[in-house]
Tab-separated table of C-alpha atoms and ligand atoms in Angstrom:
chain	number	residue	atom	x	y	z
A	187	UNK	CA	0.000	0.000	0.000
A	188	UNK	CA	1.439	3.728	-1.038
A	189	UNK	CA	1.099	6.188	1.676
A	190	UNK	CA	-1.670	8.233	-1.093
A	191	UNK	CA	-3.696	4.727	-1.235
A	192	UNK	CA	-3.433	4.381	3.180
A	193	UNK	CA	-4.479	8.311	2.981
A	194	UNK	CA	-7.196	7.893	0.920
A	195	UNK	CA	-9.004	4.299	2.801
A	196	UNK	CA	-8.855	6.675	6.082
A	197	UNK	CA	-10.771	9.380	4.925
A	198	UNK	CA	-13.522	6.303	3.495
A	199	UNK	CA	-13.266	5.294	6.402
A	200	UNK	CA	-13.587	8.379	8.235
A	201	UNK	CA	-17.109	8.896	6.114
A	202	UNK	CA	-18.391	5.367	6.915
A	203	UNK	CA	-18.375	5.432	10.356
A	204	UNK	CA	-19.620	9.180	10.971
A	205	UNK	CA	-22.747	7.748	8.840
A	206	UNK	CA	-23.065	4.518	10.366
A	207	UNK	CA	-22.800	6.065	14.150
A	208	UNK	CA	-25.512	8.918	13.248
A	209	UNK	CA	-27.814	6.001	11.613
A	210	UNK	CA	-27.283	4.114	15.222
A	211	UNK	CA	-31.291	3.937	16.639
A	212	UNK	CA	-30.673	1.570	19.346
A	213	UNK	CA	-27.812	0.447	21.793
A	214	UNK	CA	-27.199	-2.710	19.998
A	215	UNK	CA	-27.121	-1.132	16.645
A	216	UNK	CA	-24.646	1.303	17.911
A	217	UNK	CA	-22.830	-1.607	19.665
A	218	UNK	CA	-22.862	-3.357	15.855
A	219	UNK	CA	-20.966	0.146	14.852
A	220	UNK	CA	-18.278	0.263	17.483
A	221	UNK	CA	-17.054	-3.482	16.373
A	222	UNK	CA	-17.816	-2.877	13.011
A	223	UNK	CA	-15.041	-0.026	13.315
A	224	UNK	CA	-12.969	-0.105	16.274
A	225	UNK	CA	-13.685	-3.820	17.384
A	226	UNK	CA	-10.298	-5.125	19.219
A	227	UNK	CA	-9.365	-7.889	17.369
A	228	UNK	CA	-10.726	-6.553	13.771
A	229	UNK	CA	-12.708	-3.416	12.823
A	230	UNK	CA	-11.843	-1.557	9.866
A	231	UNK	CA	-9.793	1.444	11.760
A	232	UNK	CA	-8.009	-1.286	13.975
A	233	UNK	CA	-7.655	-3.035	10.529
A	234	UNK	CA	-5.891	-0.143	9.119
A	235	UNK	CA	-3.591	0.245	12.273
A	236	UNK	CA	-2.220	-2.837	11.708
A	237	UNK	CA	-1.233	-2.328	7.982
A	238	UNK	CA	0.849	0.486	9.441
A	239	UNK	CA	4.320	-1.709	9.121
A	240	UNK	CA	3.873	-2.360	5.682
A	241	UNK	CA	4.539	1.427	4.484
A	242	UNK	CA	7.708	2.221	3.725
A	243	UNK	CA	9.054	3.892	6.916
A	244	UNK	CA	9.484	7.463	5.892
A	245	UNK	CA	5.513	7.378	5.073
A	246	UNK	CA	4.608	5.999	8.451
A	247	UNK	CA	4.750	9.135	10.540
A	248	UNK	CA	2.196	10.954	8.328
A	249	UNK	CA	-0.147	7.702	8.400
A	250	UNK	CA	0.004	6.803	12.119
A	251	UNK	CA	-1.111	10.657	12.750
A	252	UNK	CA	-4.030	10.409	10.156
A	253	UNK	CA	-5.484	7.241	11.315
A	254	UNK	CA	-5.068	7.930	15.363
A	255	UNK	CA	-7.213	11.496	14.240
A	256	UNK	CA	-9.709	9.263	12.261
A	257	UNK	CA	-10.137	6.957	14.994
A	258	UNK	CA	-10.235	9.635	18.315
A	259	UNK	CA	-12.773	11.153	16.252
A	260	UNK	CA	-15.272	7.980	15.981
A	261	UNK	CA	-14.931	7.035	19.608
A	262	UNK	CA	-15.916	10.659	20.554
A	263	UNK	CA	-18.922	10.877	18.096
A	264	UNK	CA	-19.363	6.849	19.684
A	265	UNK	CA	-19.492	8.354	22.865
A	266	UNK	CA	-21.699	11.238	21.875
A	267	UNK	CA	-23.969	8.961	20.344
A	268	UNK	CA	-24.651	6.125	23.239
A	269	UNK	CA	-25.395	9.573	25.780
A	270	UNK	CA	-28.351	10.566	23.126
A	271	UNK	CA	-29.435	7.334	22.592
A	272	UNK	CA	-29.346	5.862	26.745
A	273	UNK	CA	-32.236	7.867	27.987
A	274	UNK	CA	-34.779	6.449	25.528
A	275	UNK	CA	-33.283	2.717	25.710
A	276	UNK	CA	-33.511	2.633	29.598
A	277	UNK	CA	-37.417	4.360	29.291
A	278	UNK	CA	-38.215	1.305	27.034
A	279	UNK	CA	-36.500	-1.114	28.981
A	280	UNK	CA	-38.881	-0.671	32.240
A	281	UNK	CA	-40.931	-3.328	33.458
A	282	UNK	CA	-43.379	-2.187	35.572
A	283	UNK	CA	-44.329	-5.575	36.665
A	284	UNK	CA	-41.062	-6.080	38.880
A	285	UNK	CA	-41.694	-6.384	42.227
A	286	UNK	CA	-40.340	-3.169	44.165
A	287	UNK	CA	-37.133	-3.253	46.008
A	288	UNK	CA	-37.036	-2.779	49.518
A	289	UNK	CA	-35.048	-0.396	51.317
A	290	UNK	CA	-33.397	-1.767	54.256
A	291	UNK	CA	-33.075	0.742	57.053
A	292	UNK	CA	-30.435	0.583	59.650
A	293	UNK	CA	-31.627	0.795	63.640
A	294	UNK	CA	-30.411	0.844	66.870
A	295	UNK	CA	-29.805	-2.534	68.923
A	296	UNK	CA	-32.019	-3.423	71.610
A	297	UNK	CA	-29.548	-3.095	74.433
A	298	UNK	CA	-28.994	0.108	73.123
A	299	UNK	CA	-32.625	1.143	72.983
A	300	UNK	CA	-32.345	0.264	76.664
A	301	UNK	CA	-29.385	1.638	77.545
A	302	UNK	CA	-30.848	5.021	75.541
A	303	UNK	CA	-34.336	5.207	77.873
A	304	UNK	CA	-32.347	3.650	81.252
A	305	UNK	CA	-29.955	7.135	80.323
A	306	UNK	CA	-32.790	9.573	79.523
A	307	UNK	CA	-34.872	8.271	83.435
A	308	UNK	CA	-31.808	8.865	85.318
A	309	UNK	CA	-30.665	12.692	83.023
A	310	UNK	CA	-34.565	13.746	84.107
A	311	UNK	CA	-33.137	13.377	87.938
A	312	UNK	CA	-29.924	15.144	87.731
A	313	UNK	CA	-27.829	12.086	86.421
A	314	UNK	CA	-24.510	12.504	83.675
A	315	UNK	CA	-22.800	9.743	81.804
A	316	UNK	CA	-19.422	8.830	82.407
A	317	UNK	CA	-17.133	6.345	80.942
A	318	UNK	CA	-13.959	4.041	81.912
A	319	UNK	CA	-11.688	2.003	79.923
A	320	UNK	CA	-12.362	-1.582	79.051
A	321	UNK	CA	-8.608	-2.895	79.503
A	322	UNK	CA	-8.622	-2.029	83.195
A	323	UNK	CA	-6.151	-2.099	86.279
A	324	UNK	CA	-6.390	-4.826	88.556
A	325	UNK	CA	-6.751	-2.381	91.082
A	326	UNK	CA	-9.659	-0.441	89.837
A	327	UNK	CA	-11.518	-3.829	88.886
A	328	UNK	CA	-10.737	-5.579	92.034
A	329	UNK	CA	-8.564	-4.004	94.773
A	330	UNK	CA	-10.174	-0.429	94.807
A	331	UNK	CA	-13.582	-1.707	95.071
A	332	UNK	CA	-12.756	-3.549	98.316
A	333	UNK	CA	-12.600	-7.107	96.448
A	334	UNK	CA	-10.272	-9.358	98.728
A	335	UNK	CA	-7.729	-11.538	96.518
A	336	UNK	CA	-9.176	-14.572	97.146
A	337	UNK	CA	-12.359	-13.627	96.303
A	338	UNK	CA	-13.823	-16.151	93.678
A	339	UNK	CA	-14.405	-13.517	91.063
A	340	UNK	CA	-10.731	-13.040	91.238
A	341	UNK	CA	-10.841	-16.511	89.722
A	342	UNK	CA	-8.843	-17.266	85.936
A	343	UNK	CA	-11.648	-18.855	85.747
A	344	UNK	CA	-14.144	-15.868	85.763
A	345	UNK	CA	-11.585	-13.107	84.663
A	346	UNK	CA	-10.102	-12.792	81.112
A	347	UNK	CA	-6.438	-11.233	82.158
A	348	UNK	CA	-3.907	-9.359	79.901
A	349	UNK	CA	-0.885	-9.600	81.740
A	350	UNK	CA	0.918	-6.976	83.534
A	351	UNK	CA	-1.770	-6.546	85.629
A	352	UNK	CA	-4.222	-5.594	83.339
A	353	UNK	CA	-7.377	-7.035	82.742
A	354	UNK	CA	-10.726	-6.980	80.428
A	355	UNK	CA	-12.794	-5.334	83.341
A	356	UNK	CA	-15.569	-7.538	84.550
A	357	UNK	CA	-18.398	-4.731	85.877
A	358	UNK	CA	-18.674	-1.374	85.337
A	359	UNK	CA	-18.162	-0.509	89.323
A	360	UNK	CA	-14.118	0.793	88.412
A	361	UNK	CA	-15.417	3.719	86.855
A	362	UNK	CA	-16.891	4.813	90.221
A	363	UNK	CA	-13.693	4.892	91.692
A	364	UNK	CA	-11.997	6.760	88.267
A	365	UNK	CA	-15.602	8.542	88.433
A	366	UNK	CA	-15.041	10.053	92.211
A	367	UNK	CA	-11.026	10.339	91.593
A	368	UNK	CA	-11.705	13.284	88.969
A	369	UNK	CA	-14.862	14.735	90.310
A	370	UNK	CA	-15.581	16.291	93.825
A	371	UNK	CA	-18.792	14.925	95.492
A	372	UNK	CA	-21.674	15.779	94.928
A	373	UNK	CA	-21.648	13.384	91.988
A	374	UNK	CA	-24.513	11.590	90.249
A	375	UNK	CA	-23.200	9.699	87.074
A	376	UNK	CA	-24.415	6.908	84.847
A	377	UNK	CA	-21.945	4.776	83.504
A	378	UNK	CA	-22.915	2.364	80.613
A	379	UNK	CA	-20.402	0.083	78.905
A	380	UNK	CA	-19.356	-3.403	77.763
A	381	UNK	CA	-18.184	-6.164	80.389
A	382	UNK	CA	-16.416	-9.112	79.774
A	383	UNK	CA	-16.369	-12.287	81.719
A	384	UNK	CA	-15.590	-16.138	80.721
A	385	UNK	CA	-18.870	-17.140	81.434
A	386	UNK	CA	-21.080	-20.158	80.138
A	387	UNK	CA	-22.394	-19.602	77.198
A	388	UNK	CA	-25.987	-20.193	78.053
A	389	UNK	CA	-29.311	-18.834	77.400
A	390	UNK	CA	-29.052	-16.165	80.387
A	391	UNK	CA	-24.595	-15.658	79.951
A	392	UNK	CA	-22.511	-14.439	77.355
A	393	UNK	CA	-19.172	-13.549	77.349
A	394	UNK	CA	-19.081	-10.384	76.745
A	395	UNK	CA	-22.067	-8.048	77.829
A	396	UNK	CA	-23.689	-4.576	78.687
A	397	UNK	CA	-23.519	-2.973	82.017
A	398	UNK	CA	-25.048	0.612	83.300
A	399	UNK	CA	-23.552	1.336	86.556
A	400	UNK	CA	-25.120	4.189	88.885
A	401	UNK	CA	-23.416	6.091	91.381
A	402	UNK	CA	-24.469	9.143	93.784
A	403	UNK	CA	-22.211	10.221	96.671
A	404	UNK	CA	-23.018	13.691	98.816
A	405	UNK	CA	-23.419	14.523	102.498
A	406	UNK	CA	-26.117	12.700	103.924
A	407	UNK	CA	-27.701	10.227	101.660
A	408	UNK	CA	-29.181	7.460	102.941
A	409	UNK	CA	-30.374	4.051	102.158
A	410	UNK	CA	-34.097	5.215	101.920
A	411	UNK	CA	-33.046	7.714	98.636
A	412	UNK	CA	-31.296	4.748	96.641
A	413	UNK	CA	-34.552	2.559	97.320
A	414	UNK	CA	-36.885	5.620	96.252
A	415	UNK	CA	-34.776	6.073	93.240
A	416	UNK	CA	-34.363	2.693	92.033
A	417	UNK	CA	-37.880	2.613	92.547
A	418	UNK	CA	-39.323	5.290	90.795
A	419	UNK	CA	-36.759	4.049	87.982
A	420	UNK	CA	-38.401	0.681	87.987
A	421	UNK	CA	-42.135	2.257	87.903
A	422	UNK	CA	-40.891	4.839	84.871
A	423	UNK	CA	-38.990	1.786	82.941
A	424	UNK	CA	-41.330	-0.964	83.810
A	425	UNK	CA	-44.956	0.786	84.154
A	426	UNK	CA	-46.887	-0.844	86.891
A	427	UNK	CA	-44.422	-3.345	87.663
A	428	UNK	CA	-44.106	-4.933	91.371
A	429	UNK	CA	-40.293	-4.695	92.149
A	430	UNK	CA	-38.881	-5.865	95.191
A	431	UNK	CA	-35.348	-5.741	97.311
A	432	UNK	CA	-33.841	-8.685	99.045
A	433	UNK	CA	-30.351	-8.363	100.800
A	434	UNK	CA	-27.771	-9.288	99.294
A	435	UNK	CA	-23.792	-9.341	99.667
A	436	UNK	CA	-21.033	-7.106	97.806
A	437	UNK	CA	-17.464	-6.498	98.413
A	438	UNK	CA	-17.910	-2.414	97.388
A	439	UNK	CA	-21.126	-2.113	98.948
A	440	UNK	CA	-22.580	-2.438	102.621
A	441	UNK	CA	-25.938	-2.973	103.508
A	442	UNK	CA	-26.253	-4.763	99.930
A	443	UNK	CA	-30.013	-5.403	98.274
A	444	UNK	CA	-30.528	-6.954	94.929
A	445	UNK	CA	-33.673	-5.667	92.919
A	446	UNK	CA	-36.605	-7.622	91.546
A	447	UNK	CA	-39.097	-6.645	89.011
A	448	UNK	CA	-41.942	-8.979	88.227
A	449	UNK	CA	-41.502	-11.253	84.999
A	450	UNK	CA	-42.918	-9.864	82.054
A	451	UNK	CA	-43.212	-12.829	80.276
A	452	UNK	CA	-44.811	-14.873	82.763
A	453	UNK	CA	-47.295	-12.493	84.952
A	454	UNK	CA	-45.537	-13.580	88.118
A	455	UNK	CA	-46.496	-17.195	87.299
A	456	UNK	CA	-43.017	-18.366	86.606
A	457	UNK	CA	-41.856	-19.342	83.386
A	458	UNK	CA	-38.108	-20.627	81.691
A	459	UNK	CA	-37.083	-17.391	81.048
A	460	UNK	CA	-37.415	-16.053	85.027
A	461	UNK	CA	-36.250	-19.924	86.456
A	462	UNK	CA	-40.047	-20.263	87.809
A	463	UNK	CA	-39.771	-17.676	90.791
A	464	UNK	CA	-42.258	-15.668	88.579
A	465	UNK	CA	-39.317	-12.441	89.438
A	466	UNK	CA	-36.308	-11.237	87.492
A	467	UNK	CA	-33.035	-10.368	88.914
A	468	UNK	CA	-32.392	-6.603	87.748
A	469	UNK	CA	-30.038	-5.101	89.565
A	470	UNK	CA	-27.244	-5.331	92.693
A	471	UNK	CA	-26.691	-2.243	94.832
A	472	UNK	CA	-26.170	-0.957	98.517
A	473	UNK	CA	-24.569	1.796	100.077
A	474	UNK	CA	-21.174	2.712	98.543
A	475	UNK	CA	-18.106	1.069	101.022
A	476	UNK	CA	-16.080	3.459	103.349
A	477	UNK	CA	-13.461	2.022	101.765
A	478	UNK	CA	-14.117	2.732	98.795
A	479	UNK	CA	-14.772	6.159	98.808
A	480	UNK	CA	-11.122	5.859	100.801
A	481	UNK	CA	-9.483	4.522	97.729
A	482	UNK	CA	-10.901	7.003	95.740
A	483	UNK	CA	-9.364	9.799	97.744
A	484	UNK	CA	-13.206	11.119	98.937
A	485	UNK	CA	-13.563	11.336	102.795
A	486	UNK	CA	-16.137	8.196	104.025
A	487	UNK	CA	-16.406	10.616	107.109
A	488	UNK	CA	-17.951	13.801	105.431
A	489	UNK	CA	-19.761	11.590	102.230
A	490	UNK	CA	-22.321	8.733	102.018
A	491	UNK	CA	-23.599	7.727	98.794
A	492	UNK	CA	-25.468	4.507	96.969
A	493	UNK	CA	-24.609	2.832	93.319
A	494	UNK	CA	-26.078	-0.153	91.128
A	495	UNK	CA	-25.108	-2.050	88.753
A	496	UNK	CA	-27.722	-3.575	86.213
A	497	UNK	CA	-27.843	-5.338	82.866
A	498	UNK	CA	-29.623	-4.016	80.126
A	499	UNK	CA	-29.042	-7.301	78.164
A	500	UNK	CA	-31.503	-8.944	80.663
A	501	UNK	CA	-33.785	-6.110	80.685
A	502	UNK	CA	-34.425	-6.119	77.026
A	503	UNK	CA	-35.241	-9.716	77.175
A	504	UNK	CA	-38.146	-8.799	79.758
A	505	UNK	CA	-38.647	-5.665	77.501
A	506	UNK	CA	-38.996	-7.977	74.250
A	507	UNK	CA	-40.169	-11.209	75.381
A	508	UNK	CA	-36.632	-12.960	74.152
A	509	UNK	CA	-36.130	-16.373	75.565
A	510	UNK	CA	-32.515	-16.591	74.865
A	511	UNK	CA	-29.921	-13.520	75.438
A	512	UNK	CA	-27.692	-14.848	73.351
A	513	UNK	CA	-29.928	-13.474	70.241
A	514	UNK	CA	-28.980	-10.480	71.722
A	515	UNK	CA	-25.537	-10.908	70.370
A	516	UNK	CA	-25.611	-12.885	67.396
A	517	UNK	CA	-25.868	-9.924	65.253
A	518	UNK	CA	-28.357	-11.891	62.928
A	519	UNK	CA	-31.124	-9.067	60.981
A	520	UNK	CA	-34.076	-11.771	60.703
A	521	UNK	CA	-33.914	-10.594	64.313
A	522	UNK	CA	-32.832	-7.611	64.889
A	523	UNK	CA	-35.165	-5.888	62.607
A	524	UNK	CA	-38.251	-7.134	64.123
A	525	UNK	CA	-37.491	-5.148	67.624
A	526	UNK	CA	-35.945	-2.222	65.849
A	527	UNK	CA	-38.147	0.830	65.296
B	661	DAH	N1	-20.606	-4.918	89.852
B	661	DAH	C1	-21.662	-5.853	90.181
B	661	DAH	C2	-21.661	-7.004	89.203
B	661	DAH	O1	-21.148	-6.870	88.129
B	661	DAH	C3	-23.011	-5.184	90.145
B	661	DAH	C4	-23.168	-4.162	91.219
B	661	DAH	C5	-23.689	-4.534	92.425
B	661	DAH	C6	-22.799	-2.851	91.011
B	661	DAH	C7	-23.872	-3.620	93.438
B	661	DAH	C8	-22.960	-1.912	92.030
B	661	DAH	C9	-23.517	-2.325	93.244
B	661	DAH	O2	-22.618	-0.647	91.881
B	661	DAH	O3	-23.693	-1.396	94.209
B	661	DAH	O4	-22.185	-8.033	89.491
């Protein structure tokens, strides 16, 4: 081929494919064009390319530019082409028989939605949130909070450790003390957060769980204000409820009650889900130690004060009616999305 005869086939070229690309009515046809042209393996520009060797070399120059110009210019008027033609192809391409698809809206977990209203009873009564780390001291899990070292929770067996005296902290209660070590009484504080212990996994224990922690320390408070509080908590959170405190023993706390609130899913009848005492367990408390306001530098002589510690993992399952809390943590949808709102 002369360089004249290689100038000449570009320009026909050049012609063809404007007029096939404008005579494009549909996708395909236009997809027909593009191969017909510029098609990888063959097409009559990519054709042309190739005969580029056979020139003689001092026409190649002049030949490569002419048929690079001839084939930028189809795959622009390509391009221009498929934008005019997409609009009308999608319109026809509709069916309006096709079932609709459904947007799936993200929510908040249970526990949280209990953690959330447990949060917004206690902020109506003067109550702020606070948070402590979850790789905690020894000390502040254990030591501070009046725990002796032989004290079964101590236990490997209950207590994932990290070394070096740290541990994954098994209750909330540490934040108290880190709680009245940066604040001066009077404090009133919430502290919700994740626990870890190396519990059964069973339907009432997992191994990692939710916690919300109360604490209020000032001069002069007295049993009878954490029972009126946890109280009027219980009547807010649970309606018309029958609650109930029986004593009960911890190391951080003395006197020590545990609160009841009738089951939820039973009536009061007893059921699986409340071991057929017809109550559930909500919540330890008591009156905060002398000794631990004394580890947390705050004067046992001048301040009294009362804390809890529930689980709002347990509380959604009387909330919900779940028979298992371990639901609670499997993360599957085909649950979670028939409590969310
Ligand atoms: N820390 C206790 C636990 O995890 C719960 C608890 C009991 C917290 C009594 C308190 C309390 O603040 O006063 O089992």
């Amino acid at each position: 081929m002369t360089l004249q005869e290689f100038l000449d086939t570009a320009r026909a070229i050049e012609r063809d494919a404007i007029a096939a690309i404008q005579g494009a009515s549909s996708t395909d046809a236009l997809t027909a064009v593009r191969n017909a042209f510029v098609g990888r393996k063959s097409g009559r520009i990519t054709d042309l390319m190739k005969a580029l060797p056979s020139l003689p070399q001092e026409a190649r120059r002049e030949a490569g530019a002419e048929v690079n110009r001839v084939k930028t210019l189809a795959e622009r008027a390509l391009e221009e082409r498929e934008r005019g033609l997409a609009p009308a192809g999608d319109a026809t391409e509709v069916d309006l028989t096709m079932p609709a698809r459904e947007q799936w809206r993200g929510a908040k977990h249970p526990v949280t939605l209990v953690i959330d209203e447990i949060v917004e009873i206690f902020r109506q009564l003067g109550f702020t949130i606070a948070l402590g780390p979850e790789a905690e001291h020894e000390w502040y899990n254990f030591g501070a909070l009046n725990v002796p070292p032989d004290h079964p929770a101590m236990d490997m067996h209950d207590t994932l450790y990290l070394g070096d005296g740290a541990l994954l902290r098994t209750h909330t209660s540490p934040v108290q003390v880190r709680t009245l070590q940066r604040w001066a009484p009077p404090v009133r504080v919430l502290i919700p957060g994740n626990v870890y212990r190396r519990d059964f996994f069973d339907p009432s224990h997992a191994p990692m769980f939710s916690q919300v922690e109360g604490l209020a320390i000032d001069e002069g408070v007295s049993f009878v204000d954490l029972k009126a509080t946890l109280t009027h908590f219980a009547k807010r959170f649970f309606g018309a409820a029958k609650t109930r405190f029986r004593p009960s023993f911890f190391p951080f706390t003395e006197p020590s009650a545990e609160m009841d609130v009738e089951c939820r899913l039973c009536g009061g009848v007893g059921c699986a889900a409340c071991k057929g005492t017809g109550w559930m367990e909500i919540l330890g408390s008591g009156m905060v130690h002398p000794r631990v306001l004394d580890a947390a530098g705050v004067d046992s002589e001048t301040y009294t004060g009362w804390a809890f510690g529930m689980g709002p993992g347990r509380i959604a399952l009387q909330r919900y009616g779940i028979p298992d809390i371990r639901i609670l943590y499997d993360s599957d949808v085909r649950f979670l999305e028939q409590i969310a709102r």
